[in-house]
Amino acid sequence: MSDTHKKEMEHALEKDVKAEYMTNWYDGLTYCTWNALGQNLNEQKIFDALQILKDKDIEVTNLIIDDNWQSLDHEGKSQFQRGWTDFDAHKDGFPNGLKHTTTTIRDQHPNVQHIAVWHALLGYWGGVSPTGNISKNYKTRTVRKAEGLVGGEMTVVHEDDVPRMYDDFYKFLLASGIDSVKTDAQFFLDVMDDADDRRRFMKTYQDAWTIASLRYFSIKAISCMSQIPQILFHTQLTTNKPRLMVRNSDDFFPGVPSSHPFHIFTNAFNALLTSHLNVLPDWDMFQTSHPYSSYHAAARALSGGPIYITDTPGSHSLPLIAAMTARTISPSAPRTIILRPNNIAKCIEQGVYTSYHAPRFLRIGNYHSGSDATYGASLLGIFNVSEQKLSELVPLSHFPGVQREKRYLVRAHPSGDISPPLSLDTSSSSLIPQVLNLALDVKGWNILTAYPLLSSSPSSSPSKSPEEKNKNKTDIEIAILGLLGKLSGAAAVVGTPALERHDSDGRVKVTVTLKALGVLGVWVSSFPEAEARPQAEPKAKPEPEPEPETEPEPKPKPETEPEPETTPYKWQDHILATIRGKVVPISSVSVVGKVLAVDVEAAWREMGFVAGWGREVEVVVMVS
């Protein structure tokens, strides 16, 4: 980067970048028009798609208006032969201009907080039109592309005018209601045939784009098709700017069945590198109504990156969307967010590279950390990318972030099966072998989450009476399972849960902070197993026998007194849950086996809470 560009970058960071929450941009559910609306894009298709989403109660925070909105030349020719003519949208599909489109969207859909548009780094796939307004207003240069997919000549904005063009373009977009961009085809800088062209344009375009997106969009930008060394180690490695969102692989191809397992495989292995850059890897959009929809959804939920859907209007899997998202208590309005782990997922390899064609599971690991290094949930996605059914042993050591001195529960999604306590410390004979046996069909997947057990040992205070010590001698272990029914429900937990034990009565108090509403799961070791639990409803008492007319013969007394009847375990007598210090209605609490489920969303509505300034919900559970 030249001294001039360094100064511009510093100025943009110090003066132009406004302080704002990036949570909406990173964590909001995004809708993209690309596969959804096709290449003949117009504003009415966008309006209709958003209305259908609204009717289905699918709340998107971000909208990406993808390729085919721009004003281009050479109608009907290949995209590589078409050039960009003007900043504003094409008149056929957007007759009143881009600003009218965004204004209408924001008026009718206030949940859409960010609107992005797509464009190529050099303007369009075929550069800029030599006869359009852009060529009239900025100096241009003709370059030759290397033979192959994109061979031939094209016109591009001259290096002297690239910074001014980007500044003018993004200023226009911002005035038109656009506050973010998806900038594609960045590898074109590396397919210029002439080495001198590559030298003069490589850093100039990168720096101009970075500075303009900082200045006008606070780096709310997606870098696509940019995984070439000259960009990876120039724009994406540097840490003197906010983290950039970067496409981590090739596109999602809905009509190519063989591409879907490879798409997940590629993203997992690419993240071995991109997780070390100053970027948030973007695993690309997908469709929720598709033969591989849950396969893609599981991978996106694990990734730690954004989630974009590109559903054809009306073709939505509501259960799958619900499994990826949750509602918050945002002060402005209820808002749907994705449950994104706070680290970046990548392939879990045990020292040996596994070929895509090997009959082995693909293992993708992530770690959702608490507020300190002592607590966190480990997520391990298991994907069958082969063309045959597979069965493998999955050891606890494959879960990222697990600690030797801790005990863990492993819960599977979607089955909900829970393992006995596991530990890397095999010296304890009370623990079962630290492996899980998993079988998956073709296209099969499973998300295993290892939750650390929080232990509450009874007090050993000498002042306690023998009766009190005997009453409270049980060591209770608790695991916070996050939101049940979600692909990455552990990511709904904020910070580190607090656990304390009351010496007076032996009760255990656990405090959990959630960033979204849903059903909170808490595993409690002192609860009896599911098969030992009595029926929820007692049997009706039989009708009393009619009194006999004559006094019956007295029954002989037994030689020994019968044992007293065992009192059935009644979980309602051992649990108290509160939100904001108020008791949660019993209708919002249930127990299955050792898992306590608190429907925080239902309780929030029933208790009539109103969101304040906070964005989080604190739930307190007392267990005796």
XYZ file of C-alpha atoms in Angstrom:
624
model
C 0.000 0.000 0.000
C 1.378 3.386 -0.986
C 1.935 6.175 1.560
C -1.015 8.062 0.049
C -3.332 5.074 0.453
C -2.048 4.475 3.993
C -2.955 8.036 4.923
C -6.376 7.648 3.306
C -6.926 4.423 5.205
C -5.952 6.049 8.508
C -8.247 8.996 7.772
C -11.146 6.692 6.902
C -10.671 4.723 10.106
C -10.342 7.819 12.313
C -12.862 10.185 10.704
C -15.253 8.342 8.386
C -16.021 5.017 10.048
C -18.974 5.606 12.360
C -19.383 3.570 15.515
C -22.212 1.081 15.094
C -23.247 -2.385 16.187
C -22.102 -4.931 13.621
C -24.307 -7.585 15.243
C -27.083 -7.013 12.720
C -24.698 -7.432 9.799
C -22.983 -10.543 11.148
C -25.875 -12.178 13.012
C -28.984 -11.199 11.067
C -30.590 -13.714 8.692
C -29.889 -12.635 5.098
C -31.898 -13.112 1.903
C -30.039 -13.090 -1.423
C -31.723 -12.736 -4.818
C -29.234 -14.759 -6.911
C -30.614 -18.321 -7.094
C -33.966 -17.153 -5.771
C -35.056 -14.684 -8.457
C -32.968 -15.596 -11.494
C -31.029 -13.443 -13.901
C -33.927 -11.333 -15.217
C -33.993 -9.264 -12.056
C -36.381 -6.385 -11.416
C -37.710 -4.535 -8.404
C -41.160 -6.132 -8.534
C -39.637 -9.599 -8.123
C -37.793 -8.311 -5.065
C -40.948 -6.720 -3.624
C -42.920 -9.936 -4.162
C -40.227 -12.139 -2.609
C -39.999 -9.951 0.488
C -43.769 -9.934 0.865
C -43.897 -13.737 0.736
C -41.176 -13.897 3.404
C -43.232 -11.525 5.534
C -46.399 -13.591 5.016
C -44.483 -16.696 6.126
C -43.206 -14.818 9.215
C -39.605 -15.179 8.020
C -37.854 -12.083 9.299
C -34.681 -11.210 7.390
C -32.363 -8.470 8.583
C -30.174 -8.153 5.498
C -31.033 -8.160 1.791
C -28.483 -8.723 -0.978
C -29.588 -7.522 -4.431
C -27.292 -9.750 -6.446
C -26.126 -9.665 -10.084
C -28.311 -8.240 -12.907
C -29.451 -4.952 -11.346
C -26.742 -2.846 -13.028
C -26.943 -0.799 -16.235
C -25.000 -2.745 -18.869
C -24.313 -2.726 -22.598
C -24.630 -5.537 -25.184
C -28.046 -6.855 -24.172
C -28.375 -10.610 -24.776
C -24.660 -11.419 -24.892
C -22.580 -13.423 -22.421
C -21.922 -11.806 -19.058
C -18.203 -11.715 -19.927
C -18.972 -9.567 -22.962
C -21.123 -7.034 -21.142
C -19.738 -3.833 -19.653
C -20.961 -1.481 -16.943
C -22.397 1.789 -18.252
C -23.816 3.788 -15.310
C -24.030 3.894 -11.513
C -27.817 3.630 -11.323
C -29.886 0.481 -11.886
C -31.095 -0.487 -15.349
C -34.347 1.241 -16.362
C -36.173 -1.874 -17.579
C -36.302 -3.485 -14.154
C -35.927 -0.414 -11.950
C -37.760 2.332 -13.857
C -37.679 4.818 -10.984
C -34.081 4.193 -10.014
C -32.335 2.344 -7.220
C -33.336 4.850 -4.540
C -37.041 4.245 -5.189
C -36.480 0.490 -4.784
C -34.663 0.783 -1.452
C -37.112 3.382 -0.103
C -40.057 1.097 -0.914
C -38.343 -1.862 0.731
C -37.563 0.046 3.910
C -41.088 1.494 4.104
C -42.807 -1.875 3.673
C -40.292 -4.050 5.547
C -38.733 -2.205 8.503
C -37.096 -5.451 9.623
C -34.685 -5.108 6.657
C -31.925 -3.090 8.264
C -29.188 -3.455 5.649
C -29.479 -3.539 1.844
C -26.440 -4.564 -0.199
C -25.869 -4.634 -3.945
C -23.587 -6.883 -5.953
C -20.931 -5.618 -8.351
C -17.655 -6.900 -9.766
C -14.408 -5.353 -8.559
C -13.696 -4.073 -12.102
C -17.321 -2.990 -12.545
C -18.890 -6.016 -14.219
C -17.713 -9.378 -15.606
C -16.780 -7.601 -18.813
C -15.351 -4.524 -17.100
C -16.877 -1.163 -18.067
C -18.521 -0.242 -21.330
C -16.203 1.826 -23.571
C -19.218 3.940 -24.625
C -21.061 4.348 -21.294
C -21.179 7.242 -18.869
C -18.512 5.684 -16.661
C -16.005 5.701 -19.531
C -16.976 9.304 -20.256
C -16.373 10.431 -16.671
C -13.237 8.442 -15.812
C -10.025 7.650 -17.626
C -9.993 4.057 -18.933
C -7.521 1.487 -20.202
C -7.937 -1.629 -22.356
C -6.451 -4.827 -20.905
C -6.181 -8.355 -22.235
C -7.299 -11.291 -20.107
C -5.532 -14.651 -20.189
C -7.124 -17.272 -22.449
C -9.570 -19.654 -20.827
C -12.822 -18.938 -19.062
C -12.565 -15.152 -19.324
C -10.171 -14.574 -22.248
C -10.272 -11.534 -24.537
C -10.038 -7.772 -24.120
C -12.001 -5.523 -21.789
C -12.088 -1.902 -20.735
C -11.382 -0.993 -17.111
C -11.091 2.262 -15.209
C -7.505 3.558 -15.346
C -5.429 3.203 -12.186
C -5.239 6.995 -11.844
C -9.021 7.277 -11.567
C -9.887 4.116 -9.625
C -9.937 5.839 -6.194
C -12.151 8.669 -7.484
C -14.502 6.266 -9.255
C -14.970 4.133 -6.133
C -15.486 7.184 -3.962
C -18.144 8.557 -6.340
C -19.834 5.174 -6.799
C -20.159 4.382 -3.108
C -21.268 7.907 -2.355
C -24.037 7.409 -4.941
C -25.008 4.033 -3.448
C -25.216 5.453 0.062
C -27.433 8.306 -1.190
C -29.606 5.667 -2.890
C -30.264 3.760 0.342
C -27.554 1.111 -0.063
C -25.367 0.591 3.002
C -23.349 -2.508 2.087
C -21.858 -4.272 -0.936
C -20.946 -7.703 -2.254
C -17.905 -7.264 -4.488
C -17.269 -10.253 -6.735
C -14.852 -11.450 -9.437
C -11.845 -10.044 -7.600
C -9.561 -12.707 -9.045
C -9.824 -10.902 -12.400
C -6.880 -8.813 -11.216
C -4.766 -11.945 -11.548
C -5.969 -13.024 -15.015
C -4.684 -9.930 -16.804
C -2.277 -11.233 -19.425
C 0.248 -8.441 -19.154
C 2.461 -8.424 -16.048
C 2.586 -4.633 -16.119
C -1.223 -4.473 -15.962
C -1.263 -6.868 -13.032
C 1.319 -4.732 -11.243
C -0.437 -1.414 -11.837
C -3.966 -2.613 -10.948
C -3.482 -5.243 -8.205
C -3.023 -3.007 -5.181
C -4.731 0.057 -6.649
C -8.130 -1.616 -6.924
C -7.829 -3.404 -3.594
C -6.896 -0.245 -1.704
C -9.503 1.942 -3.399
C -12.234 -0.608 -2.678
C -11.165 -1.077 0.951
C -10.979 2.656 1.676
C -14.337 3.405 0.017
C -16.104 0.548 1.837
C -14.655 1.757 5.119
C -15.626 5.335 4.436
C -19.207 4.745 3.297
C -20.226 1.331 4.660
C -18.078 0.822 7.772
C -16.625 -2.280 6.075
C -20.072 -3.869 5.640
C -18.735 -5.533 2.520
C -18.398 -9.103 1.242
C -15.286 -9.981 -0.721
C -16.007 -12.722 -3.295
C -13.834 -14.835 -5.571
C -10.813 -13.239 -3.933
C -8.766 -16.219 -2.780
C -5.609 -15.401 -4.697
C -2.338 -14.842 -2.828
C -2.081 -11.170 -3.820
C -5.420 -10.463 -2.091
C -5.190 -12.977 0.765
C -1.933 -11.470 1.995
C -2.617 -7.817 1.156
C -6.250 -7.003 1.947
C -7.249 -9.960 4.130
C -4.185 -10.443 6.325
C -3.761 -6.909 7.649
C -5.256 -6.124 11.054
C -5.330 -2.315 10.860
C -9.036 -2.324 9.963
C -12.274 -4.082 11.033
C -12.712 -7.731 10.097
C -13.878 -8.258 6.521
C -16.453 -10.813 5.398
C -14.883 -13.052 2.713
C -16.384 -15.803 0.580
C -14.633 -18.972 1.665
C -15.254 -21.162 -1.407
C -16.813 -21.453 -4.836
C -20.557 -20.875 -5.313
C -23.517 -22.910 -4.112
C -24.767 -24.777 -7.204
C -28.305 -26.005 -6.456
C -28.621 -28.031 -9.677
C -25.353 -30.011 -9.336
C -25.884 -32.850 -6.793
C -22.205 -33.814 -6.607
C -21.214 -30.250 -5.692
C -22.902 -30.169 -2.288
C -20.683 -32.507 -0.216
C -17.625 -31.014 -1.927
C -18.833 -27.493 -1.087
C -18.843 -28.343 2.630
C -15.520 -30.187 2.364
C -13.865 -27.246 0.600
C -15.075 -24.686 3.117
C -13.921 -26.791 6.061
C -10.397 -27.184 4.670
C -10.103 -23.608 3.370
C -10.881 -22.406 6.888
C -7.619 -23.959 8.054
C -6.033 -20.928 6.357
C -8.747 -18.274 6.408
C -9.330 -18.671 10.157
C -5.893 -17.057 10.609
C -6.720 -13.999 8.494
C -8.552 -10.836 9.545
C -11.756 -12.101 7.940
C -15.059 -13.758 8.766
C -15.377 -16.716 6.356
C -18.631 -16.763 4.366
C -19.717 -20.280 3.313
C -22.128 -18.817 0.701
C -25.898 -18.901 0.362
C -28.082 -22.005 0.125
C -31.739 -22.980 -0.268
C -33.827 -24.327 2.610
C -36.088 -26.411 0.316
C -33.538 -28.596 -1.423
C -32.412 -32.256 -1.213
C -29.265 -31.082 0.612
C -30.903 -28.246 2.562
C -30.348 -29.588 6.097
C -26.817 -30.673 5.112
C -25.960 -27.083 4.135
C -27.848 -25.598 7.093
C -25.876 -27.692 9.587
C -22.602 -26.572 8.033
C -23.598 -22.886 8.008
C -24.770 -23.030 11.622
C -21.403 -24.496 12.640
C -19.289 -22.179 10.501
C -19.235 -19.135 12.743
C -20.018 -17.037 9.668
C -23.164 -15.484 8.189
C -26.214 -17.398 6.968
C -27.787 -16.404 3.643
C -30.823 -18.089 2.150
C -31.682 -17.823 -1.545
C -35.034 -19.606 -1.601
C -37.352 -19.379 -4.573
C -40.293 -17.313 -3.294
C -42.689 -19.569 -1.408
C -40.298 -22.546 -1.291
C -39.168 -22.300 2.309
C -38.590 -24.885 5.019
C -39.934 -23.122 8.092
C -38.721 -25.828 10.525
C -35.191 -25.612 9.118
C -35.143 -21.808 9.317
C -36.416 -22.059 12.896
C -33.570 -24.477 13.719
C -31.000 -21.920 12.521
C -32.509 -18.824 14.116
C -34.113 -17.388 17.238
C -35.948 -14.221 18.250
C -34.285 -11.595 20.425
C -35.748 -8.987 22.754
C -34.186 -6.162 20.732
C -35.236 -2.782 22.175
C -36.489 -1.583 18.788
C -38.530 -4.661 17.794
C -38.306 -8.467 17.978
C -35.595 -9.484 15.579
C -34.529 -12.818 14.173
C -30.865 -13.696 14.549
C -28.758 -16.672 13.628
C -27.093 -18.571 16.460
C -23.487 -18.051 15.424
C -20.665 -19.541 17.518
C -18.105 -16.906 18.448
C -15.197 -18.709 16.812
C -14.514 -19.954 13.272
C -15.164 -23.575 12.301
C -12.596 -25.631 10.425
C -11.756 -29.188 9.547
C -10.655 -31.370 12.469
C -7.766 -33.551 11.335
C -5.623 -35.730 13.558
C -2.325 -35.059 11.841
C -3.185 -36.694 8.501
C -4.944 -35.089 5.530
C -8.086 -37.013 4.592
C -8.851 -37.087 0.878
C -12.319 -36.087 -0.280
C -12.624 -39.502 -1.945
C -11.642 -41.467 1.177
C -14.484 -43.373 2.883
C -14.200 -41.240 6.014
C -16.359 -38.770 7.872
C -15.676 -35.083 7.396
C -15.324 -33.583 10.890
C -15.866 -29.853 11.335
C -15.148 -28.365 14.738
C -15.980 -25.076 16.417
C -15.891 -23.748 19.968
C -18.338 -21.312 21.566
C -16.400 -19.775 24.420
C -17.694 -18.171 27.575
C -16.460 -14.966 29.169
C -13.283 -16.682 30.354
C -11.094 -19.579 29.293
C -12.586 -21.960 31.841
C -15.942 -22.473 30.113
C -17.138 -23.215 26.604
C -19.177 -25.625 24.503
C -17.458 -27.651 21.792
C -19.368 -28.291 18.557
C -18.382 -31.106 16.201
C -20.200 -31.521 12.904
C -19.979 -34.979 11.347
C -20.737 -35.144 7.606
C -20.805 -38.137 5.299
C -19.310 -36.782 2.052
C -18.881 -40.247 0.532
C -21.282 -42.222 -1.646
C -21.772 -45.028 0.868
C -23.055 -45.500 4.404
C -20.293 -45.039 6.983
C -19.770 -45.949 10.618
C -16.937 -44.594 12.768
C -15.859 -44.092 16.363
C -15.719 -40.450 17.412
C -13.450 -39.879 20.444
C -13.955 -36.994 22.861
C -10.432 -35.829 21.955
C -11.721 -34.755 18.513
C -13.893 -32.046 20.087
C -12.026 -28.718 19.940
C -11.328 -27.009 23.239
C -12.182 -29.857 25.624
C -10.049 -29.824 28.771
C -8.559 -32.854 30.463
C -9.659 -31.884 33.964
C -13.337 -31.423 33.014
C -16.240 -33.818 32.513
C -18.587 -33.420 29.544
C -21.974 -34.480 28.239
C -22.288 -34.949 24.477
C -25.697 -34.245 22.968
C -26.590 -35.112 19.367
C -28.722 -33.034 17.057
C -31.288 -33.743 15.678
C -31.911 -36.885 17.781
C -31.409 -35.230 21.188
C -29.563 -38.321 22.502
C -27.252 -37.564 25.435
C -24.149 -39.519 26.428
C -23.137 -40.397 29.983
C -20.468 -38.094 31.474
C -17.208 -38.309 29.526
C -13.687 -37.141 30.274
C -10.251 -37.152 28.679
C -8.924 -38.299 32.047
C -9.266 -42.088 31.812
C -7.873 -42.748 35.287
C -11.387 -42.746 36.759
C -12.982 -46.184 36.561
C -16.468 -44.673 36.866
C -16.329 -43.229 33.382
C -17.255 -45.149 30.254
C -14.823 -45.390 27.289
C -14.395 -41.915 25.819
C -15.683 -42.666 22.329
C -19.015 -42.403 20.549
C -20.161 -44.768 17.818
C -21.833 -42.988 14.913
C -23.336 -44.291 11.671
C -24.512 -42.016 8.845
C -26.247 -42.713 5.559
C -25.297 -40.980 2.303
C -26.011 -37.243 2.702
C -26.118 -37.870 6.461
C -24.921 -35.420 9.082
C -24.975 -34.940 12.816
C -23.980 -32.109 15.148
C -22.463 -33.312 18.416
C -22.060 -30.710 21.155
C -19.898 -31.351 24.224
C -21.148 -29.368 27.233
C -18.916 -28.985 30.307
C -20.416 -30.231 33.556
C -20.642 -27.622 36.295
C -20.204 -29.283 39.676
C -21.664 -28.093 42.973
C -20.156 -29.946 45.898
C -21.824 -29.775 49.320
C -20.274 -27.546 51.949
C -17.890 -29.195 54.399
C -18.370 -26.504 57.043
C -17.817 -27.968 60.570
C -20.617 -25.765 61.889
C -23.276 -27.751 60.044
C -25.200 -30.326 62.055
C -25.014 -34.035 61.086
C -28.606 -33.842 59.864
C -27.808 -30.895 57.557
C -24.661 -32.591 56.270
C -26.581 -35.789 55.521
C -29.376 -33.851 53.774
C -27.002 -31.928 51.499
C -24.359 -34.572 50.866
C -25.234 -35.078 47.185
C -22.826 -33.618 44.645
C -25.041 -32.157 41.892
C -23.704 -31.710 38.378
C -25.376 -29.439 35.834
C -24.848 -28.887 32.099
C -26.260 -25.879 30.251
C -27.512 -27.186 26.892
C -28.367 -23.802 25.375
C -31.520 -23.568 23.276
C -33.026 -26.961 22.474
C -34.166 -27.739 18.945
C -31.497 -25.511 17.389
C -28.584 -26.593 15.210
C -26.144 -24.530 17.258
C -28.197 -23.845 20.386
C -25.076 -23.630 22.565
C -24.262 -20.340 20.809
C -27.314 -18.707 22.420
C -25.521 -18.703 25.783
C -23.693 -15.466 26.572
C -20.717 -15.477 28.919
C -20.148 -18.145 31.558
C -23.084 -19.543 33.576
C -22.806 -18.936 37.317
C -23.333 -21.846 39.713
C -23.644 -21.619 43.489
C -24.921 -23.832 46.299
C -26.949 -22.687 49.291
C -25.597 -24.192 52.503
C -28.894 -23.731 54.345
C -30.965 -26.122 52.259
C -28.568 -27.639 49.729
C -30.269 -26.009 46.765
C -28.202 -25.288 43.664
C -28.673 -21.989 41.836
C -27.564 -21.589 38.226
C -27.749 -18.291 36.342
C -27.745 -18.361 32.534
C -27.711 -15.376 30.168
C -29.237 -15.867 26.710
C -28.984 -13.624 23.675
C -32.221 -15.000 22.193
C -35.519 -16.558 23.199
C -36.350 -20.239 22.932
C -36.417 -23.373 25.094
C -33.474 -23.443 27.508
C -32.197 -26.940 28.288
C -30.520 -27.773 31.626
C -29.233 -31.297 32.407
C -29.346 -32.101 36.135
C -27.555 -35.152 37.517
C -29.860 -35.506 40.544
C -32.956 -36.083 38.408
C -33.945 -39.761 38.058
C -33.574 -41.492 34.726
C -36.466 -41.208 32.266
C -37.591 -44.828 32.676
C -37.905 -44.400 36.457
C -40.145 -41.373 36.176
C -43.812 -41.854 37.128
C -46.584 -40.966 34.727
C -47.311 -37.284 34.504
C -50.962 -37.721 35.435
C -51.931 -39.982 38.394
C -54.496 -42.674 37.749
C -58.027 -41.891 38.785
C -59.019 -43.265 42.193
C -61.406 -46.258 42.036
C -64.953 -45.853 43.161
C -65.318 -46.707 46.895
C -66.645 -50.186 47.696
C -70.212 -50.214 49.142
C -70.226 -50.726 52.905
C -71.155 -54.335 53.853
C -74.387 -54.969 55.693
C -72.662 -57.138 58.311
C -69.417 -56.473 60.055
C -66.607 -58.348 58.283
C -64.317 -60.846 59.913
C -61.289 -59.105 61.379
C -58.161 -59.634 59.266
C -55.171 -61.148 60.993
C -52.321 -58.740 61.619
C -49.165 -59.440 59.641
C -46.155 -60.640 61.525
C -44.086 -57.736 60.204
C -45.123 -54.212 59.344
C -45.290 -53.585 55.553
C -42.672 -51.242 54.121
C -43.976 -47.708 53.575
C -44.851 -46.827 49.974
C -42.178 -44.935 48.031
C -43.186 -41.373 47.340
C -43.096 -40.808 43.578
C -40.535 -38.249 42.441
C -42.332 -35.006 41.641
C -40.035 -32.627 39.797
C -42.302 -29.636 40.470
C -41.228 -29.851 44.143
C -37.525 -29.576 43.272
C -37.368 -26.824 40.640
C -37.902 -23.072 40.548
C -37.155 -20.965 37.453
C -37.276 -17.169 37.321
C -36.883 -14.409 34.739
C -36.210 -10.911 36.038
C -36.853 -12.191 39.537
C -40.372 -13.422 38.727
C -41.333 -17.098 38.833
C -41.792 -18.723 35.432
C -45.284 -20.273 35.001
C -45.256 -24.039 35.467
C -46.835 -24.359 32.003
C -43.524 -23.172 30.535
C -41.434 -25.765 32.400
C -41.092 -29.492 31.694
C -38.742 -32.343 32.527
C -37.816 -35.338 30.398
C -35.337 -37.671 32.031
C -32.530 -35.549 33.402
C -33.246 -32.574 31.133
C -35.144 -29.566 32.435
C -36.690 -27.487 29.630
C -37.679 -23.864 30.312
C -39.649 -22.295 27.459
C -38.253 -18.799 27.889
C -40.059 -17.461 24.829
C -43.494 -18.640 25.982
C -42.838 -17.424 29.521
C -41.678 -14.030 28.244
C -44.976 -13.573 26.398
C -47.178 -14.941 29.178
C -45.489 -12.817 31.845
C -45.925 -9.683 29.749
C -42.316 -8.548 29.842
C -41.300 -5.510 27.829
C -37.760 -5.183 26.515
C -35.652 -2.456 28.077
C -32.280 -1.309 26.870
C -30.727 -4.708 27.306
C -30.447 -7.231 24.488
C -30.150 -10.323 26.719
C -32.366 -12.427 29.003
C -31.169 -13.736 32.360
C -32.725 -16.995 33.547
C -32.203 -18.337 37.078
C -32.913 -21.999 37.894
C -32.996 -23.358 41.454
C -32.667 -27.139 41.924
C -32.946 -29.050 45.198
